[in-house]
mmCIF file of C-alpha atoms and ligand atoms in Angstrom:
data_model
loop_
_atom_site.group_PDB
_atom_site.id
_atom_site.type_symbol
_atom_site.label_atom_id
_atom_site.label_comp_id
_atom_site.label_asym_id
_atom_site.label_seq_id
_atom_site.Cartn_x
_atom_site.Cartn_y
_atom_site.Cartn_z
ATOM 1 C CA MET A 573 51.324 -17.512 67.082
ATOM 2 C CA SER A 574 52.829 -15.060 64.663
ATOM 3 C CA GLU A 575 53.806 -16.547 61.294
ATOM 4 C CA ASN A 576 56.033 -13.639 60.279
ATOM 5 C CA PRO A 577 59.581 -13.583 61.606
ATOM 6 C CA VAL A 578 60.164 -11.143 64.447
ATOM 7 C CA THR A 579 62.196 -8.125 63.306
ATOM 8 C CA VAL A 580 63.996 -5.260 65.044
ATOM 9 C CA LYS A 581 60.927 -3.094 64.396
ATOM 10 C CA THR A 582 58.561 -5.670 65.962
ATOM 11 C CA ILE A 583 60.550 -5.630 69.192
ATOM 12 C CA VAL A 584 61.171 -1.847 69.280
ATOM 13 C CA ASP A 585 57.450 -1.183 68.704
ATOM 14 C CA ALA A 586 56.550 -3.597 71.520
ATOM 15 C CA LEU A 587 59.042 -1.977 73.909
ATOM 16 C CA ARG A 588 57.700 1.494 73.062
ATOM 17 C CA SER A 589 54.143 0.351 73.741
ATOM 18 C CA ALA A 590 55.347 -0.915 77.152
ATOM 19 C CA GLY A 591 56.743 2.520 77.982
ATOM 20 C CA VAL A 592 60.411 2.225 77.010
ATOM 21 C CA GLU A 593 61.753 5.623 75.929
ATOM 22 C CA PRO A 594 64.980 6.767 74.263
ATOM 23 C CA GLY A 595 67.586 7.484 76.947
ATOM 24 C CA ASP A 596 66.325 4.763 79.316
ATOM 25 C CA THR A 597 68.645 2.319 81.046
ATOM 26 C CA LEU A 598 67.401 -1.172 80.200
ATOM 27 C CA MET A 599 68.380 -4.212 82.288
ATOM 28 C CA VAL A 600 67.424 -7.002 79.895
ATOM 29 C CA HIS A 601 66.566 -10.625 80.727
ATOM 30 C CA SER A 602 65.770 -12.695 77.678
ATOM 31 C CA SER A 603 64.939 -15.972 75.996
ATOM 32 C CA LEU A 604 65.534 -16.137 72.246
ATOM 33 C CA LYS A 605 63.289 -19.129 71.640
ATOM 34 C CA SER A 606 60.346 -17.440 73.351
ATOM 35 C CA PHE A 607 59.895 -15.158 70.297
ATOM 36 C CA GLY A 608 59.310 -17.923 67.763
ATOM 37 C CA THR A 609 61.255 -17.196 64.565
ATOM 38 C CA VAL A 610 63.531 -14.162 64.825
ATOM 39 C CA GLU A 611 64.772 -12.695 61.532
ATOM 40 C CA ASN A 612 68.491 -12.652 62.397
ATOM 41 C CA GLY A 613 68.518 -14.552 65.685
ATOM 42 C CA PRO A 614 70.080 -13.025 68.823
ATOM 43 C CA GLU A 615 71.624 -10.117 66.907
ATOM 44 C CA THR A 616 68.128 -8.826 66.042
ATOM 45 C CA VAL A 617 67.101 -8.813 69.700
ATOM 46 C CA ILE A 618 70.304 -6.973 70.662
ATOM 47 C CA ASP A 619 69.849 -4.436 67.828
ATOM 48 C CA ALA A 620 66.278 -3.859 69.023
ATOM 49 C CA VAL A 621 67.066 -3.167 72.684
ATOM 50 C CA LEU A 622 69.950 -0.885 71.665
ATOM 51 C CA GLU A 623 67.655 0.999 69.279
ATOM 52 C CA ALA A 624 64.942 1.277 71.949
ATOM 53 C CA ALA A 625 67.442 2.744 74.456
ATOM 54 C CA GLY A 626 68.933 5.023 71.793
ATOM 55 C CA PRO A 627 72.474 6.440 71.649
ATOM 56 C CA GLN A 628 72.105 8.316 74.958
ATOM 57 C CA GLY A 629 70.590 5.302 76.716
ATOM 58 C CA HIS A 630 72.121 2.169 78.200
ATOM 59 C CA VAL A 631 71.522 -1.545 77.781
ATOM 60 C CA VAL A 632 72.709 -3.875 80.541
ATOM 61 C CA MET A 633 72.594 -7.677 80.556
ATOM 62 C CA PRO A 634 73.677 -10.261 83.095
ATOM 63 C CA THR A 635 76.558 -12.298 81.633
ATOM 64 C CA LEU A 636 76.825 -14.653 84.576
ATOM 65 C CA THR A 637 79.263 -17.534 84.865
ATOM 66 C CA ALA A 638 78.191 -18.589 88.354
ATOM 67 C CA SER A 639 77.602 -22.189 87.319
ATOM 68 C CA TYR A 640 81.399 -22.573 86.877
ATOM 69 C CA ALA A 641 81.928 -21.933 90.598
ATOM 70 C CA GLU A 642 82.141 -24.677 93.215
ATOM 71 C CA LYS A 643 78.962 -26.018 94.883
ATOM 72 C CA THR A 644 76.666 -24.898 92.040
ATOM 73 C CA GLY A 645 76.319 -28.239 90.287
ATOM 74 C CA GLY A 646 77.793 -26.813 87.061
ATOM 75 C CA PRO A 647 81.009 -27.742 85.246
ATOM 76 C CA VAL A 648 83.534 -26.669 87.894
ATOM 77 C CA GLY A 649 87.112 -25.823 86.934
ATOM 78 C CA ILE A 650 86.748 -23.345 84.063
ATOM 79 C CA PRO A 651 88.614 -20.143 85.010
ATOM 80 C CA PHE A 652 86.962 -16.787 84.355
ATOM 81 C CA ASN A 653 88.366 -14.264 81.915
ATOM 82 C CA PRO A 654 85.908 -11.457 80.989
ATOM 83 C CA ALA A 655 87.371 -11.349 77.462
ATOM 84 C CA THR A 656 86.839 -15.038 76.666
ATOM 85 C CA THR A 657 84.465 -16.840 79.066
ATOM 86 C CA PRO A 658 80.994 -17.458 77.586
ATOM 87 C CA SER A 659 77.956 -16.162 79.449
ATOM 88 C CA ARG A 660 75.930 -19.004 80.960
ATOM 89 C CA VAL A 661 72.558 -17.205 80.910
ATOM 90 C CA GLY A 662 71.390 -17.432 77.322
ATOM 91 C CA LEU A 663 72.546 -16.933 73.760
ATOM 92 C CA ILE A 664 71.444 -13.287 73.588
ATOM 93 C CA THR A 665 73.613 -12.382 76.599
ATOM 94 C CA ASP A 666 76.529 -14.364 75.199
ATOM 95 C CA ARG A 667 76.409 -12.382 71.938
ATOM 96 C CA PHE A 668 75.847 -9.097 73.751
ATOM 97 C CA TRP A 669 79.184 -8.957 75.605
ATOM 98 C CA ARG A 670 81.008 -9.630 72.313
ATOM 99 C CA ARG A 671 79.484 -6.520 70.670
ATOM 100 C CA ALA A 672 81.691 -3.532 69.802
ATOM 101 C CA GLY A 673 81.564 -1.018 72.637
ATOM 102 C CA ALA A 674 80.322 -3.517 75.231
ATOM 103 C CA VAL A 675 81.976 -3.304 78.656
ATOM 104 C CA ARG A 676 81.840 -6.477 80.736
ATOM 105 C CA SER A 677 82.498 -6.205 84.457
ATOM 106 C CA ALA A 678 85.279 -8.459 85.734
ATOM 107 C CA HIS A 679 83.481 -10.295 88.537
ATOM 108 C CA PRO A 680 84.307 -14.022 88.280
ATOM 109 C CA THR A 681 80.715 -15.298 88.725
ATOM 110 C CA HIS A 682 78.284 -12.357 88.408
ATOM 111 C CA SER A 683 79.643 -10.192 85.608
ATOM 112 C CA VAL A 684 77.240 -7.780 83.947
ATOM 113 C CA THR A 685 77.757 -6.142 80.566
ATOM 114 C CA CYS A 686 76.738 -2.644 79.499
ATOM 115 C CA ILE A 687 76.639 -0.658 76.279
ATOM 116 C CA GLY A 688 76.121 3.095 76.604
ATOM 117 C CA PRO A 689 77.933 6.345 77.383
ATOM 118 C CA LYS A 690 78.595 5.456 81.048
ATOM 119 C CA ALA A 691 79.283 1.749 80.536
ATOM 120 C CA ALA A 692 82.948 1.901 81.562
ATOM 121 C CA ALA A 693 82.222 3.945 84.706
ATOM 122 C CA TRP A 694 79.342 1.709 85.814
ATOM 123 C CA MET A 695 81.144 -1.602 85.194
ATOM 124 C CA ALA A 696 84.487 -0.599 86.799
ATOM 125 C CA GLY A 697 86.052 -2.303 89.800
ATOM 126 C CA HIS A 698 83.667 -5.281 90.029
ATOM 127 C CA ASP A 699 86.588 -7.720 90.389
ATOM 128 C CA LYS A 700 87.714 -5.941 93.555
ATOM 129 C CA MET A 701 84.395 -5.859 95.429
ATOM 130 C CA SER A 702 81.762 -8.222 96.772
ATOM 131 C CA THR A 703 79.376 -9.638 94.169
ATOM 132 C CA PHE A 704 76.477 -7.211 94.649
ATOM 133 C CA GLY A 705 78.556 -4.449 96.339
ATOM 134 C CA ILE A 706 76.406 -1.383 96.934
ATOM 135 C CA GLU A 707 79.082 0.794 95.258
ATOM 136 C CA GLY A 708 79.299 -1.585 92.279
ATOM 137 C CA PRO A 709 77.685 -2.284 88.900
ATOM 138 C CA TYR A 710 74.433 -3.690 90.386
ATOM 139 C CA ALA A 711 73.813 -0.375 92.142
ATOM 140 C CA LYS A 712 75.141 1.797 89.314
ATOM 141 C CA TYR A 713 72.760 0.558 86.613
ATOM 142 C CA VAL A 714 69.816 0.638 89.023
ATOM 143 C CA LYS A 715 70.550 4.224 90.013
ATOM 144 C CA SER A 716 71.619 5.226 86.471
ATOM 145 C CA GLU A 717 72.664 8.582 87.869
ATOM 146 C CA GLY A 718 72.306 11.492 85.449
ATOM 147 C CA CYS A 719 70.753 9.171 82.849
ATOM 148 C CA GLY A 720 67.295 7.899 81.965
ATOM 149 C CA PRO A 721 65.581 5.665 84.563
ATOM 150 C CA CYS A 722 66.434 1.981 84.835
ATOM 151 C CA LYS A 723 63.721 -0.354 83.595
ATOM 152 C CA ILE A 724 64.033 -4.111 83.980
ATOM 153 C CA VAL A 725 62.935 -5.708 80.710
ATOM 154 C CA PHE A 726 61.814 -9.339 80.559
ATOM 155 C CA LEU A 727 61.757 -10.653 76.993
ATOM 156 C CA GLY A 728 59.871 -13.943 77.033
ATOM 157 C CA VAL A 729 61.038 -14.871 80.541
ATOM 158 C CA GLU A 730 59.146 -14.724 83.799
ATOM 159 C CA MET A 731 60.139 -12.237 86.474
ATOM 160 C CA VAL A 732 61.756 -15.032 88.505
ATOM 161 C CA CYS A 733 65.017 -14.408 86.653
ATOM 162 C CA ASN A 734 65.308 -10.923 88.121
ATOM 163 C CA THR A 735 68.994 -10.752 89.110
ATOM 164 C CA THR A 736 68.380 -7.373 90.760
ATOM 165 C CA LEU A 737 66.470 -9.232 93.506
ATOM 166 C CA HIS A 738 69.708 -10.965 94.536
ATOM 167 C CA ALA A 739 71.310 -7.533 94.928
ATOM 168 C CA ILE A 740 68.437 -6.502 97.227
ATOM 169 C CA GLU A 741 68.893 -9.673 99.297
ATOM 170 C CA ASP A 742 72.600 -8.946 99.614
ATOM 171 C CA TRP A 743 72.077 -5.243 100.420
ATOM 172 C CA LEU A 744 69.668 -6.333 103.188
ATOM 173 C CA ALA A 745 72.369 -8.723 104.513
ATOM 174 C CA PHE A 746 70.022 -11.705 104.309
ATOM 175 C CA PRO A 747 71.706 -14.567 106.132
ATOM 176 C CA TYR A 748 70.847 -17.167 103.507
ATOM 177 C CA MET A 749 73.201 -15.828 100.826
ATOM 178 C CA ALA A 750 75.794 -18.419 99.813
ATOM 179 C CA THR A 751 79.535 -18.244 99.265
ATOM 180 C CA SER A 752 81.561 -20.198 96.773
ATOM 181 C CA VAL A 753 85.010 -20.324 95.220
ATOM 182 C CA ALA A 754 85.570 -19.365 91.583
ATOM 183 C CA LEU A 755 88.666 -19.781 89.453
ATOM 184 C CA VAL A 756 90.001 -16.609 87.838
ATOM 185 C CA GLU A 757 92.515 -16.358 85.012
ATOM 186 C CA ASN A 758 95.329 -13.872 85.741
ATOM 187 C CA PRO A 759 96.752 -11.692 82.938
ATOM 188 C CA ASP A 760 99.821 -14.001 82.740
ATOM 189 C CA GLY A 761 97.570 -17.040 82.190
ATOM 190 C CA SER A 762 97.989 -18.488 85.677
ATOM 191 C CA VAL A 763 94.849 -19.253 87.685
ATOM 192 C CA ARG A 764 93.865 -18.092 91.180
ATOM 193 C CA ARG A 765 91.015 -19.048 93.507
ATOM 194 C CA GLN A 766 88.647 -16.297 94.665
ATOM 195 C CA GLU A 767 85.905 -16.536 97.268
ATOM 196 C CA VAL A 768 82.614 -14.970 96.129
ATOM 197 C CA THR A 769 79.170 -14.183 97.540
ATOM 198 C CA MET A 770 76.568 -16.061 95.549
ATOM 199 C CA ALA A 771 72.844 -15.973 95.102
ATOM 200 C CA PRO A 772 71.210 -18.463 97.466
ATOM 201 C CA LEU A 773 71.717 -22.077 96.428
ATOM 202 C CA GLY A 774 68.492 -23.433 97.978
ATOM 203 C CA HIS A 775 64.885 -22.902 96.908
ATOM 204 C CA ARG A 776 65.619 -19.155 96.505
ATOM 205 C CA GLY A 777 68.255 -19.853 93.840
ATOM 206 C CA PHE A 778 68.221 -18.647 90.261
ATOM 207 C CA TYR A 779 65.243 -19.989 88.244
ATOM 208 C CA LYS A 780 64.047 -21.982 91.254
ATOM 209 C CA VAL A 781 62.241 -19.238 93.139
ATOM 210 C CA THR A 782 58.509 -19.577 93.567
ATOM 211 C CA ASP A 783 56.366 -17.334 91.435
ATOM 212 C CA ARG A 784 55.300 -15.443 94.556
ATOM 213 C CA HIS A 785 57.359 -12.301 93.894
ATOM 214 C CA HIS A 786 56.355 -12.413 90.219
ATOM 215 C CA GLN A 787 52.686 -12.340 91.278
ATOM 216 C CA LEU A 788 53.302 -9.529 93.770
ATOM 217 C CA MET A 789 54.932 -7.419 91.054
ATOM 218 C CA GLU A 790 52.076 -8.196 88.629
ATOM 219 C CA THR A 791 49.531 -6.985 91.172
ATOM 220 C CA SER A 792 51.608 -3.912 92.137
ATOM 221 C CA GLY A 793 50.557 -2.098 88.959
ATOM 222 C CA LEU A 794 54.234 -1.391 88.168
ATOM 223 C CA VAL A 795 54.552 -3.842 85.272
ATOM 224 C CA ARG A 796 53.725 -2.890 81.683
ATOM 225 C CA HIS A 797 53.084 -5.603 79.119
ATOM 226 C CA ALA A 798 53.536 -6.049 75.392
ATOM 227 C CA ARG A 799 54.021 -8.864 72.933
ATOM 228 C CA ALA A 800 56.535 -9.517 70.122
ATOM 229 C CA GLY A 801 56.051 -12.681 68.067
ATOM 230 C CA SER A 802 55.128 -15.285 70.662
ATOM 231 C CA ALA A 803 57.124 -13.603 73.447
ATOM 232 C CA GLU A 804 55.415 -11.895 76.369
ATOM 233 C CA ILE A 805 57.325 -8.720 77.231
ATOM 234 C CA ARG A 806 57.276 -7.158 80.694
ATOM 235 C CA VAL A 807 58.812 -3.839 81.698
ATOM 236 C CA LEU A 808 59.318 -3.122 85.413
ATOM 237 C CA PRO A 809 60.867 0.135 86.727
ATOM 238 C CA ALA A 810 63.911 -0.882 88.797
ATOM 239 C CA LEU A 811 63.538 1.720 91.561
ATOM 240 C CA GLY A 812 59.831 0.895 91.868
ATOM 241 C CA CYS A 813 60.575 -2.840 92.032
ATOM 242 C CA ILE A 814 63.099 -2.273 94.832
ATOM 243 C CA GLY A 815 60.809 0.129 96.710
ATOM 244 C CA GLU A 816 57.861 -2.260 96.558
ATOM 245 C CA THR A 817 60.035 -5.260 97.504
ATOM 246 C CA LEU A 818 61.439 -3.389 100.540
ATOM 247 C CA ARG A 819 57.966 -2.311 101.615
ATOM 248 C CA LEU A 820 56.602 -5.860 101.339
ATOM 249 C CA GLU A 821 59.670 -7.367 103.027
ATOM 250 C CA LEU A 822 59.393 -5.088 106.071
ATOM 251 C CA GLU A 823 55.687 -5.846 106.292
ATOM 252 C CA ARG A 824 56.054 -9.624 105.900
ATOM 253 C CA PRO A 825 59.668 -10.814 106.403
ATOM 254 C CA GLY A 826 60.819 -13.415 103.901
ATOM 255 C CA ILE A 827 58.712 -12.085 101.032
ATOM 256 C CA LEU A 828 61.114 -13.667 98.501
ATOM 257 C CA LEU A 829 60.771 -17.089 100.101
ATOM 258 C CA CYS A 830 58.024 -19.629 99.543
ATOM 259 C CA GLU A 831 55.384 -20.345 102.171
ATOM 260 C CA ARG A 832 55.295 -24.130 101.918
ATOM 261 C CA PRO A 833 55.651 -25.503 105.444
ATOM 262 C CA ASP A 834 57.581 -28.508 104.101
ATOM 263 C CA CYS A 835 60.236 -26.303 102.444
ATOM 264 C CA GLU A 836 63.161 -26.430 104.846
ATOM 265 C CA PHE A 837 65.263 -23.809 103.071
ATOM 266 C CA CYS A 838 62.558 -21.127 103.082
ATOM 267 C CA THR A 839 61.227 -21.917 106.573
ATOM 268 C CA GLU A 840 64.717 -21.652 108.046
ATOM 269 C CA GLY A 841 65.611 -18.641 105.880
ATOM 270 C CA ARG A 842 62.549 -16.748 107.098
ATOM 271 C CA ALA A 843 63.334 -17.501 110.764
ATOM 272 C CA ARG A 844 66.875 -16.187 110.248
ATOM 273 C CA ILE A 845 65.616 -12.982 108.605
ATOM 274 C CA VAL A 846 63.158 -12.435 111.468
ATOM 275 C CA SER A 847 66.015 -12.823 113.966
ATOM 276 C CA ILE A 848 67.938 -9.883 112.417
ATOM 277 C CA GLN A 849 65.014 -7.483 111.848
ATOM 278 C CA PRO A 850 66.751 -4.373 113.306
ATOM 279 C CA GLU A 851 69.646 -4.843 110.891
ATOM 280 C CA VAL A 852 67.281 -5.458 107.945
ATOM 281 C CA ARG A 853 65.419 -2.235 108.780
ATOM 282 C CA ALA A 854 68.658 -0.260 109.033
ATOM 283 C CA ARG A 855 69.847 -1.678 105.693
ATOM 284 C CA ALA A 856 66.518 -0.862 104.027
ATOM 285 C CA LYS A 857 66.896 2.735 105.184
ATOM 286 C CA GLN A 858 70.433 2.835 103.738
ATOM 287 C CA ILE A 859 69.153 1.572 100.389
ATOM 288 C CA ARG A 860 66.487 4.314 100.333
ATOM 289 C CA ASP A 861 68.957 6.989 101.477
ATOM 290 C CA ARG A 862 71.277 6.065 98.622
ATOM 291 C CA GLY A 863 68.502 6.687 96.103
ATOM 292 C CA LEU A 864 68.262 3.013 95.147
ATOM 293 C CA SER A 865 64.531 2.775 95.808
ATOM 294 C CA ALA A 866 61.382 4.629 94.794
HETATM 295 ZN ZN1 ZN B 42 60.826 -22.743 99.531
#
């Protein structure tokens, strides 16, 4: 355990040693408490990732509000407004979208927020498309066209909270994706109901996934490691992660599901994926053709 408080420099140095370069596009998943004591709390972590990406780079964070939607077990009934609704995925993300220059996409459950020269272009139109739409923010940051490569950065969290995996599942048309209804605040203050595609709600759901994919990524040789304070830092190239996941999925369908025979959700999910293999293969080819995979 480090006794000294973690500073901006501590985190930037760690990111550099894990291969982060100025100009990169960083998709950041984080846990503030994982660091131990941080000099200025969440603001220090945000300053650090922005400094590591540099003025020509981009920082993206999930600012999800999915737990406000129906069927998620969260506090249903809070309408989404990108300018006021707190992020439900950690203090760092909730401070990030409030930063000057941050652009938050307007999707009612799966908004993402970006700071960087192309933030407005990448985040646009999310309210008018399906959650992980292949023309939308989840594809734009991954592809980071004309900019530095996208690297998924895990600050003190395991690779199970890799939101990009849900985009892959959706792009592959996996039949176990869920739908829900979210409330959205209109500009005049009235509230409408909007149906949304969600991450799976069973064993494959957020933070519930087995560590199987995490282990596969660790053994792929794609992940670089560093440490800041007591936080383990992992950096995973996004295109490489998608390429390796597609390769493994086509080899062994249901690679994101667990293998416990008593797990009903995963056993059934795998059978349903196997039953649509031609479509999965066609979708995987589309993903590669669009430059969303290495
Ligand atoms: Zn399972």
